[in-house]
Every structure is written in C-alpha cells, then in structure tokens.
Short mmCIF file of C-alpha atoms in Angstrom, two decimals:
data_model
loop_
_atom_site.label_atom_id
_atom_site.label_comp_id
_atom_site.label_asym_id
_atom_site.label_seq_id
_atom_site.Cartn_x
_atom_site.Cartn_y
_atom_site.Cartn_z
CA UNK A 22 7.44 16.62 -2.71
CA UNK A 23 4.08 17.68 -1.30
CA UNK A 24 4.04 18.48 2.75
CA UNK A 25 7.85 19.13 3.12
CA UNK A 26 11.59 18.84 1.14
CA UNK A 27 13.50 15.98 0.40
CA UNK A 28 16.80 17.13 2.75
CA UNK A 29 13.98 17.54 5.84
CA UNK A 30 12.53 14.06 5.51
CA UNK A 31 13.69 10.89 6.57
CA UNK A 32 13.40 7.60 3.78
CA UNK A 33 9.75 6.90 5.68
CA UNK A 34 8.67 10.57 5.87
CA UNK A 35 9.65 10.66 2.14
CA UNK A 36 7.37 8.14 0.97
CA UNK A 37 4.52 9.26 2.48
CA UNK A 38 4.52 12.95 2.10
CA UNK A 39 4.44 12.43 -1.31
CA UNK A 40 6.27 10.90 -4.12
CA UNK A 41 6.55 7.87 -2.22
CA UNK A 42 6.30 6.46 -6.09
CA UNK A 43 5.01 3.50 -5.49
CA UNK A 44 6.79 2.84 -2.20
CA UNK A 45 9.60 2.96 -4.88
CA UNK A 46 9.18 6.64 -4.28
CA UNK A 47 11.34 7.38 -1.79
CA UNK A 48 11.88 4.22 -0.07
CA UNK A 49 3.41 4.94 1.93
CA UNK A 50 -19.96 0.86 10.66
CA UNK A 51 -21.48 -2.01 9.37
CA UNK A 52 -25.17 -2.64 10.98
CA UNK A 53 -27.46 -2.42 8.03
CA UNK A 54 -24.91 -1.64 5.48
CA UNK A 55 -23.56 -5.24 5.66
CA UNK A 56 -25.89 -6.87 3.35
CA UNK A 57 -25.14 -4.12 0.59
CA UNK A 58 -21.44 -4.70 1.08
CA UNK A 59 -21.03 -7.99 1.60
CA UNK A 60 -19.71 -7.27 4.80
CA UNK A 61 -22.10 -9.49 6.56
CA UNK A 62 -20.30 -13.12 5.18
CA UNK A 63 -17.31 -12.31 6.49
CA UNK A 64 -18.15 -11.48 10.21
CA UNK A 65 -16.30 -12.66 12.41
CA UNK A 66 -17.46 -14.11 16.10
CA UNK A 67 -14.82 -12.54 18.50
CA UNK A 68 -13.15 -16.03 19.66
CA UNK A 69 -13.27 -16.78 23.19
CA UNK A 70 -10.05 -17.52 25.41
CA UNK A 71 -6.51 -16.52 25.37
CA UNK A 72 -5.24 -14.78 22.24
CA UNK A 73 -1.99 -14.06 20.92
CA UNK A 74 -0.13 -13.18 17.54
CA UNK A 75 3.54 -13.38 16.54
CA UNK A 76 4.17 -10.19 14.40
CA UNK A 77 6.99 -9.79 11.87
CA UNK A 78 9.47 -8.43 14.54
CA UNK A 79 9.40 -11.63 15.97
CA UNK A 80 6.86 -9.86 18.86
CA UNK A 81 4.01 -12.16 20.15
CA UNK A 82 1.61 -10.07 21.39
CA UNK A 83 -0.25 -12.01 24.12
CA UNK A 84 -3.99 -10.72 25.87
CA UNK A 85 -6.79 -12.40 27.65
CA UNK A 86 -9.25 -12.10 24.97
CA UNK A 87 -8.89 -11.34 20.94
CA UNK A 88 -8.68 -7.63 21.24
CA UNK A 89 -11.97 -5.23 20.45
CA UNK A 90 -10.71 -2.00 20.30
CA UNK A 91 -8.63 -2.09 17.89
CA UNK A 92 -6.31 0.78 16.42
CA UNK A 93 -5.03 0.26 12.93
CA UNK A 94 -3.34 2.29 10.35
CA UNK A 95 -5.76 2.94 7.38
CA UNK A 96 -4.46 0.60 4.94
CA UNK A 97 -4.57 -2.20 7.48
CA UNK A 98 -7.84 -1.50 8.93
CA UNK A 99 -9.23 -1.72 5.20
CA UNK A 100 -7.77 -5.15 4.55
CA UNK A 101 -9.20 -6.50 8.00
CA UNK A 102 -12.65 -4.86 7.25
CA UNK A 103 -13.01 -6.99 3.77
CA UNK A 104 -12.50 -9.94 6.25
CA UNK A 105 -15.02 -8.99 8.89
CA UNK A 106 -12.84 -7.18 11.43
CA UNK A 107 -13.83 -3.79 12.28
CA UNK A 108 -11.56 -0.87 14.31
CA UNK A 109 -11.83 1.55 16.60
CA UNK A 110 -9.99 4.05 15.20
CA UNK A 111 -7.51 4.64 12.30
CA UNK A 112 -4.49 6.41 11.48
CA UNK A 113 -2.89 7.35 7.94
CA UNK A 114 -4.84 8.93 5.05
CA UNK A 115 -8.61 8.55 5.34
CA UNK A 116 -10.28 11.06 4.15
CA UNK A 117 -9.71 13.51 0.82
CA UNK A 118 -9.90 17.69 1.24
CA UNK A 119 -13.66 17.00 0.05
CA UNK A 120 -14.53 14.28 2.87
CA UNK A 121 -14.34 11.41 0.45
CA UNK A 122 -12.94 8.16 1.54
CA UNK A 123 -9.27 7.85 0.72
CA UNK A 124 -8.40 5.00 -1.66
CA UNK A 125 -6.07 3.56 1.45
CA UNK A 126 -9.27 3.32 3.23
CA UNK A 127 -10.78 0.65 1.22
CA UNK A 128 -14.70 -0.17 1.79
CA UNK A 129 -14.73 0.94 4.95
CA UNK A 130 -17.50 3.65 6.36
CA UNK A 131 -14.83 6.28 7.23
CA UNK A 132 -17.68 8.26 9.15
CA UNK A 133 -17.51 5.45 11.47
CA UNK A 134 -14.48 5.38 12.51
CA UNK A 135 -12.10 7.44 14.82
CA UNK A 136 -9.76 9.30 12.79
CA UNK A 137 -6.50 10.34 15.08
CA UNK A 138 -4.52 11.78 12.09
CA UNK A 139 -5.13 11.83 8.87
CA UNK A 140 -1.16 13.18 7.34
CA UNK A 141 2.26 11.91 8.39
CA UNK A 142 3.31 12.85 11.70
CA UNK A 143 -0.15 13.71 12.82
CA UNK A 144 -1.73 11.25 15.20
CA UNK A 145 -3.92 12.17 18.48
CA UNK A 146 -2.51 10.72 21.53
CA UNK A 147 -5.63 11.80 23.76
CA UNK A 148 -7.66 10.34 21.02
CA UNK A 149 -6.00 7.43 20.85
CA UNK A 150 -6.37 6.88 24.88
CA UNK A 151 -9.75 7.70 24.97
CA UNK A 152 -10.40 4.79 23.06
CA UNK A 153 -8.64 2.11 25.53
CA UNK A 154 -7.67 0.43 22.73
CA UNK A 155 -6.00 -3.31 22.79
CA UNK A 156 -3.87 -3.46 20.27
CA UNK A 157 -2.55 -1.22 17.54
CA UNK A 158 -1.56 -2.56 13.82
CA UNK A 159 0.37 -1.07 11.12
CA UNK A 160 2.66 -2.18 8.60
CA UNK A 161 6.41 -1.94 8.30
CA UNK A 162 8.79 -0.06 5.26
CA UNK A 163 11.92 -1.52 6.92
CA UNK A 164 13.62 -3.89 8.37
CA UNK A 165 13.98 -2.10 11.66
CA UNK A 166 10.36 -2.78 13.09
CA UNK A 167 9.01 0.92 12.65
CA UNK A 168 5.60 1.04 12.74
CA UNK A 169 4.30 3.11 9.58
CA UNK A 170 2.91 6.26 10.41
CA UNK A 171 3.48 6.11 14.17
CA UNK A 172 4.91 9.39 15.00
CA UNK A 173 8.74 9.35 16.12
CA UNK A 174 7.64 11.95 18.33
CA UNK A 175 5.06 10.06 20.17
CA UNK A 176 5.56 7.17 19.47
CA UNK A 177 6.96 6.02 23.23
CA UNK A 178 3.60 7.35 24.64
CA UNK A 179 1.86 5.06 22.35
CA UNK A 180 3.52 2.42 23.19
CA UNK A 181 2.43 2.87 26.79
CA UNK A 182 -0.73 2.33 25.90
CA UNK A 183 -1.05 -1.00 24.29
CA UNK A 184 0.88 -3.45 22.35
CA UNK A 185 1.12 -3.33 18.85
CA UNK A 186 1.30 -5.66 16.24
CA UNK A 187 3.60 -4.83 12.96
CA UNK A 188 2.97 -6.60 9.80
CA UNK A 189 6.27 -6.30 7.23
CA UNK A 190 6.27 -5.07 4.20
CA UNK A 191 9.81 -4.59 3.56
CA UNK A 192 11.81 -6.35 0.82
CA UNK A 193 9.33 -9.29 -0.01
CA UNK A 194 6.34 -9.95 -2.27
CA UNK A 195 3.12 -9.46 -2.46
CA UNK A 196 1.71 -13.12 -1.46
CA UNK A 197 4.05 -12.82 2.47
CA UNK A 198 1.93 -9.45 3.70
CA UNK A 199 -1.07 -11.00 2.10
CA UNK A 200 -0.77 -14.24 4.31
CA UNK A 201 0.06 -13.00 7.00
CA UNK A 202 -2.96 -9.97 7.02
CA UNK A 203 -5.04 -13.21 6.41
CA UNK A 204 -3.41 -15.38 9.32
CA UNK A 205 -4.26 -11.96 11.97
CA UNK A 206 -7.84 -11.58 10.53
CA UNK A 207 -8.43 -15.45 11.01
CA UNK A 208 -6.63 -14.82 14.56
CA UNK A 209 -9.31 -12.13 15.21
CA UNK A 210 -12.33 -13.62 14.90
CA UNK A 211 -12.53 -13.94 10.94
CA UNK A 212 -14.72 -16.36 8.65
CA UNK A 213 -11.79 -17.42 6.43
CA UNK A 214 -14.04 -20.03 4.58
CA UNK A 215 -16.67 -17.27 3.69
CA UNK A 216 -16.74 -17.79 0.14
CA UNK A 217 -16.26 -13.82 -0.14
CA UNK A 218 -12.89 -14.51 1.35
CA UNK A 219 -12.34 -18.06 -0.53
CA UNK A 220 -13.08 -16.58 -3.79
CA UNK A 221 -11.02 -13.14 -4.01
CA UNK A 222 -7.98 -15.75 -2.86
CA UNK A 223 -9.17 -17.50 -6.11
CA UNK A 224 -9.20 -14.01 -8.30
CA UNK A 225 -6.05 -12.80 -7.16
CA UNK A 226 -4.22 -16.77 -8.14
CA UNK A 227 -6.32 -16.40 -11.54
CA UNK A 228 -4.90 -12.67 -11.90
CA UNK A 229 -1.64 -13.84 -10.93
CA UNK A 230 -1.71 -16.50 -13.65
CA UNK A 231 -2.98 -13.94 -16.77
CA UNK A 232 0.01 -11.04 -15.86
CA UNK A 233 2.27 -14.23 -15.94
CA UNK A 234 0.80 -15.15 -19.09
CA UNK A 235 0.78 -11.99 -20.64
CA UNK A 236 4.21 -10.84 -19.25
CA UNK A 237 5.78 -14.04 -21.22
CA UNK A 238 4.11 -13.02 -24.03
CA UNK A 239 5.55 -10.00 -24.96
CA UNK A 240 8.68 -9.73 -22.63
CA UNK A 241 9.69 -6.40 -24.67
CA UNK A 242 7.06 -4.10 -23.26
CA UNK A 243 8.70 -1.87 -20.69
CA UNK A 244 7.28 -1.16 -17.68
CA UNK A 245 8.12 2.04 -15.75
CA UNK A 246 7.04 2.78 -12.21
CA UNK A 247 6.44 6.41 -11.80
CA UNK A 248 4.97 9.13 -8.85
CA UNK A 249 4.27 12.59 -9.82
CA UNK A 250 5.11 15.77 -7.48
CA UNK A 251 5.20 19.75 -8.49
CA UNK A 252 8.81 19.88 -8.64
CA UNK A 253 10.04 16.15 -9.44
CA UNK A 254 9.10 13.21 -11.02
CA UNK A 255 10.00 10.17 -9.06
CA UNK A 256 11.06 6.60 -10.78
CA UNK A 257 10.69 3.48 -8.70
CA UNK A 258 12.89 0.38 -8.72
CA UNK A 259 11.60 -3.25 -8.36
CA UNK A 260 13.24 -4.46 -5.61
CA UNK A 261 12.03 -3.71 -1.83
CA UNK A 262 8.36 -3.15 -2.68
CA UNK A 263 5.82 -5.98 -2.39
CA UNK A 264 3.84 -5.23 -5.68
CA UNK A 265 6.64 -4.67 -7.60
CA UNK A 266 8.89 -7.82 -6.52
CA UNK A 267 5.90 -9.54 -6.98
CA UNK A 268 5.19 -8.72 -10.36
CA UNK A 269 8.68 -8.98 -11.41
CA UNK A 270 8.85 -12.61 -10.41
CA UNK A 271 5.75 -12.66 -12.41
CA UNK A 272 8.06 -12.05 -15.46
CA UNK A 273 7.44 -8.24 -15.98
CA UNK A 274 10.07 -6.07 -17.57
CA UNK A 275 10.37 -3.29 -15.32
CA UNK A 276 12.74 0.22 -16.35
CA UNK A 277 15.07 0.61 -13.01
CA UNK A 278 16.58 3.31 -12.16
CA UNK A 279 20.41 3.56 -12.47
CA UNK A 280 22.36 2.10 -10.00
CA UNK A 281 23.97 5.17 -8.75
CA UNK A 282 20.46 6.39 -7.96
CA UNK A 283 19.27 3.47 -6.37
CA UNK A 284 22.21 3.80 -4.13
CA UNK A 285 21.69 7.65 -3.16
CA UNK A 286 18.01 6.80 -2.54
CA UNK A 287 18.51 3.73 -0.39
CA UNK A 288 17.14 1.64 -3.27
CA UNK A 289 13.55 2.87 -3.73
CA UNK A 290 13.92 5.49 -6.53
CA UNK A 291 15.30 8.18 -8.65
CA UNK A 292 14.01 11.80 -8.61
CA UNK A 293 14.11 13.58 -12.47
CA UNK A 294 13.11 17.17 -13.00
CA UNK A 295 10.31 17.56 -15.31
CA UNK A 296 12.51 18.51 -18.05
CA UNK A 297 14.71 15.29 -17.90
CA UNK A 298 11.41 13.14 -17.49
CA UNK A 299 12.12 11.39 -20.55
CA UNK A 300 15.28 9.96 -19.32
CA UNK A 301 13.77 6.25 -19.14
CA UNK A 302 11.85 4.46 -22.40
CA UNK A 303 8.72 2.64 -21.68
CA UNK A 304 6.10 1.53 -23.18
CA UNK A 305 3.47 1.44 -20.17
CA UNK A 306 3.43 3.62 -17.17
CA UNK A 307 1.80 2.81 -13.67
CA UNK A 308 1.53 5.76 -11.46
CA UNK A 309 0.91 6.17 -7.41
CA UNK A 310 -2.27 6.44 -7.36
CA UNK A 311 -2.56 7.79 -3.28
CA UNK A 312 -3.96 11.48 -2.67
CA UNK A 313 -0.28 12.71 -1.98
CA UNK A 314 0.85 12.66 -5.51
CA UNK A 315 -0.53 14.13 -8.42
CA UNK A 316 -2.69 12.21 -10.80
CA UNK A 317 -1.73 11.86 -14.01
CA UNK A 318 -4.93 13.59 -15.59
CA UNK A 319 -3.64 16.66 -13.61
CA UNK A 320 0.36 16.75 -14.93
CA UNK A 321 0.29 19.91 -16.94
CA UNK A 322 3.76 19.51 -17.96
CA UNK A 323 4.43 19.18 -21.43
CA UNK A 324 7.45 16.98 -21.44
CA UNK A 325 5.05 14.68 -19.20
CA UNK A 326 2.55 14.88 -22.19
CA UNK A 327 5.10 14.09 -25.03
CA UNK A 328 6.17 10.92 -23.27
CA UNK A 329 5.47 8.14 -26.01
CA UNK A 330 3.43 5.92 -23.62
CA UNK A 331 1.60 8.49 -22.91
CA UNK A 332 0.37 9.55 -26.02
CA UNK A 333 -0.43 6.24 -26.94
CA UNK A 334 -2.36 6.47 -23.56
CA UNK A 335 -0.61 3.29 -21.72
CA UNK A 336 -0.71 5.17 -18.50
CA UNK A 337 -2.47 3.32 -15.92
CA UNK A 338 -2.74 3.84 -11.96
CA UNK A 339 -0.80 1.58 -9.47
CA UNK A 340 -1.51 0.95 -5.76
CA UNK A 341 1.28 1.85 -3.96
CA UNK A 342 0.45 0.73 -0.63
CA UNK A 343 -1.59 -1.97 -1.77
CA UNK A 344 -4.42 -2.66 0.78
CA UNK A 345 -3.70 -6.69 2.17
CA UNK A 346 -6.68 -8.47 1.44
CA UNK A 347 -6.84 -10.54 -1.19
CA UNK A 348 -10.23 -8.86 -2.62
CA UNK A 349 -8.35 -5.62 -3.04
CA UNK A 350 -5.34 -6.75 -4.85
CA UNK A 351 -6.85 -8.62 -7.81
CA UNK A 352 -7.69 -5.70 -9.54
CA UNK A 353 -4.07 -3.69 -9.10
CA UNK A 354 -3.01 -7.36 -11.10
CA UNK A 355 -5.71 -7.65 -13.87
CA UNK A 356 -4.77 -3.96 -14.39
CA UNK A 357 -1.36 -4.40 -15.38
CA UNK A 358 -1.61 -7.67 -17.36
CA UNK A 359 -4.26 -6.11 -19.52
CA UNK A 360 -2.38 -3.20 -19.81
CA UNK A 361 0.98 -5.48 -20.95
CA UNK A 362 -1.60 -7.27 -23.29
CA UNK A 363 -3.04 -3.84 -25.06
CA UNK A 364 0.52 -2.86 -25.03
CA UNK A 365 2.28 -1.61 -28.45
CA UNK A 366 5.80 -1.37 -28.40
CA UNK A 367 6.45 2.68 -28.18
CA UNK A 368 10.00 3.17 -26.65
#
C-alpha cells in the first residue's frame, strides 16, 4: 500500500494509507459564494444557551454555548458544511498534490479552512491550539472509540485541548451515521427544514428505493468491492462498512472474500497480487475512489485489463468514506443501481 507496508500499519493506519478498499480495504468560506452554492439555505443561526451532544461512545459533550471553532476531520466537516455548519480547521485528506479539493472534502472552500494535516499521522498540534477550538469531530472505524485520523502519538495533547465528539461508523449502515451527522448539525445551529436539506433526504429514500428495485431484479449480477495499490489489489467484504451493509440489505449480491481472509484481515478484506486478481467473478466492479489508491483509468496491469467486467466496462467508482450528509450520498446509490440495471451477466 501507498505511504507504508502492511506488517508496519495497524487495521486503521491500513485503511487510510491506502488500499483501505472501500473501508473493506484493510479494515478511511462562504460570504458571497453562498448563493452560487446553495450554501446560503442551509445557514444555521448559532443557538443560544447551553449546548450539549451525546456521541457514539456514549460521551455527552457539554459547553456553555454551541461551539464556533470547530475542528473536524475532512469528511465530517464536508457533511456539516452541506448543512450550514462551517469549521475552523480540518484534518484528513484535503487537498490533491495539484491543490485541488480532495473528494473527502466535499463542497467546501478548502482555501478557507485551516488545514493541520493533510496524510495519516500528520496533524499540527500548535495549529490546532492556535485556533482555541471547542470541540473536535471525527468519525470512528471501531468499536473502541478511536477517533479517525487523530494521531496515537498526539492524540493525549489533543485531548487537552477540547472535547471531542466521535460519530461511529463501525459495523452499521449507512442510514445510523447519516442520522446522527444530521441530529449534530441540527444541534449546531442547522436549518434542518431548508428544503436543500429536506429534499437530498428525499433523493437519497428515492435512490434507496431504485438500487432495491434494481438489485431484485437481477439478483445474479455480482458485485465486487475492490481498491487498487502498486503491489496488491485489495477485495472488500460487506460486513463492517456502512455503504456496503447498507447496500446489501438493499438486496445486492456482493463477491466476499473467503472466510479465511476475512479472518486474517479482521474482516475488512483480502489482499491478491496482481497476477491472482482474477480470483473472484463479477460482473460489476466499484472501486475506492479516495486519492490514496489508484484509479482505475491508471491500472496498467494487464490481468486488471482482462478482467471480464472490465472489458465490458462495468467498472464504476465507490465512496469509501462516504461523506454523511444526505446530499452527498444519493449519488454513490443511483451509481450502483444504474450500474446493476446496465449490468450483463459476464462472470
């Protein structure tokens, strides 16, 4: 995998250094721009008095006011801008080798924001100070209330300097993290009857409803889950990733991985060299699409390019770390069912 080797990294380093396949990999500013946006329907009033959250550890973060400075890792920061709540700073990849905006980063005006690291294990403790922040906000790959992308290293001085707030998404589907990123946006300030908000809740049920539709339809196309690195090809299961559970309750026919590999991987995936890449039939492909792993238009490998769904071009991306808002996760859904309704039967 990109940025270090398997036998270095922990599950959580795995995933995001690289082949993270699809979190199946190895376990992851508005002034005058708000009318272009939409931004502007969706601002939220900071709400006077008292404010306090319950987080998925079972933390209730308690302060005086709803927090302003806010520190939130990328992915989380992106959801709460498409409901009105803007940050302080971010942490977790935000910006491309060209300056682009990461696709974790959403909508959001990345030159407007403080950037304290933008790779694992890099994150700006001076930065992060400098900002007084209230509250930092990130999700969570396990059940053990680590805060993605919070250095181990560091991660006791953060903690010194303001409570956090950890939003799980561990072993569930899609529709919990999505509630509950809506529930802390409302708690922040939020217009949750914008019809911006009110109507991407409505795309997402309506995309929801077609992948079911189509997924009944023709139950024998195969899905596999797939992340591409220089050395291995990584091959996600269903089960612990919120996209994925939530699609397979949708009635999707997903390709796991064996369960002798699911074991040795904690669950998340199985790593194939390039030459045994054709180990799984499928008929449709979704790959991570996040800047750590390599694109499928850039796979130069020709047992890659002989793959039958390939050729038939049934490759399409998937969002691995799916950003929570409800706006951003109708389209990862209307991608697959039309790709499972184009589908011909190849493996």
């Amino acid at each position: 995998m990109p940025n270090a080797t398997t036998a270095r990294l922990s599950r959580r380093g795995l995933l995001a250094a690289g082949g993270a396949l699809g979190l199946g990999a190895v376990l992851t500013a508005c002034g005058d721009d708000d009318a272009k946006d939409g931004g502007a329907d969706t601002k939220g009033a900071a709400k006077s008095g008292p404010w306090s959250f319950k987080d998925d550890r079972g933390t209730t973060v308690k302060l005086d006011e709803a927090p302003k400075n806010i520190v939130a890792f990328t992915g989380v920061a992106a959801a709460l801008y498409d409901y009105g709540i803007e940050v302080k700073g971010v942490f977790g990849p935000t910006t491309t080798k060209d300056g682009k905006a990461d696709v974790q980063a959403g909508d959001m005006d990345v030159s407007k924001v403080t950037v304290l690291g933008n790779v694992w294990d890099q994150f700006n403790v001076e930065k992060y100070a400098a900002l007084a922040p209230d509250v930092l906000i990130s999700t969570m790959f396990d059940d053990a209330g680590t805060l993605w992308y919070v250095p181990e290293a560091s991660k006791d001085k953060i903690a010194k300097l303001a409570p956090s707030v950890g939003i799980s998404v561990f072993d569930r589907q899609l529709t919990a993290p999505l509630q509950r990123m809506w529930e802390l946006a409302e708690s922040l300030g939020a217009d949750m009857t914008a019809a911006k908000v009110t109507e991407a809740k409505k795309r997402f049920e309506a995309a929801s409803e077609r992948l079911r539709k189509a997924a009944k339809a023709k139950p024998e196309i195969k899905v596999l889950v797939g992340s591409a690195s220089p050395e291995l090809f990584y091959v996600s299961g269903s089960n612990l990733s919120i996209d994925l559970e939530y699609f397979k309750a949708l009635g999707v026919n997903f390709v796991e991985p064996t369960e002798a590999a699911k074991k040795a991987t904690g669950g998340w995936f199985e790593s194939l060299s390039w030459e045994n890449v054709d180990k799984y039939k499928a008929d449709v492909i979704m790959m991570d699409d996040r800047s750590s792993a390599i694109q499928p238009a850039d796979i130069t490998e020709a047992t890659w390019k002989q793959l039958p769904a390939v050729k038939a071009g049934q490759v399409i991306a998937r969002s691995t770390e799916p950003i929570l808002s409800y706006d951003k996760c109708v389209a990862p859904v209307e991608a697959l069912a039309e790709a499972i309704e184009k589908a011909r039967k190849v493996s």
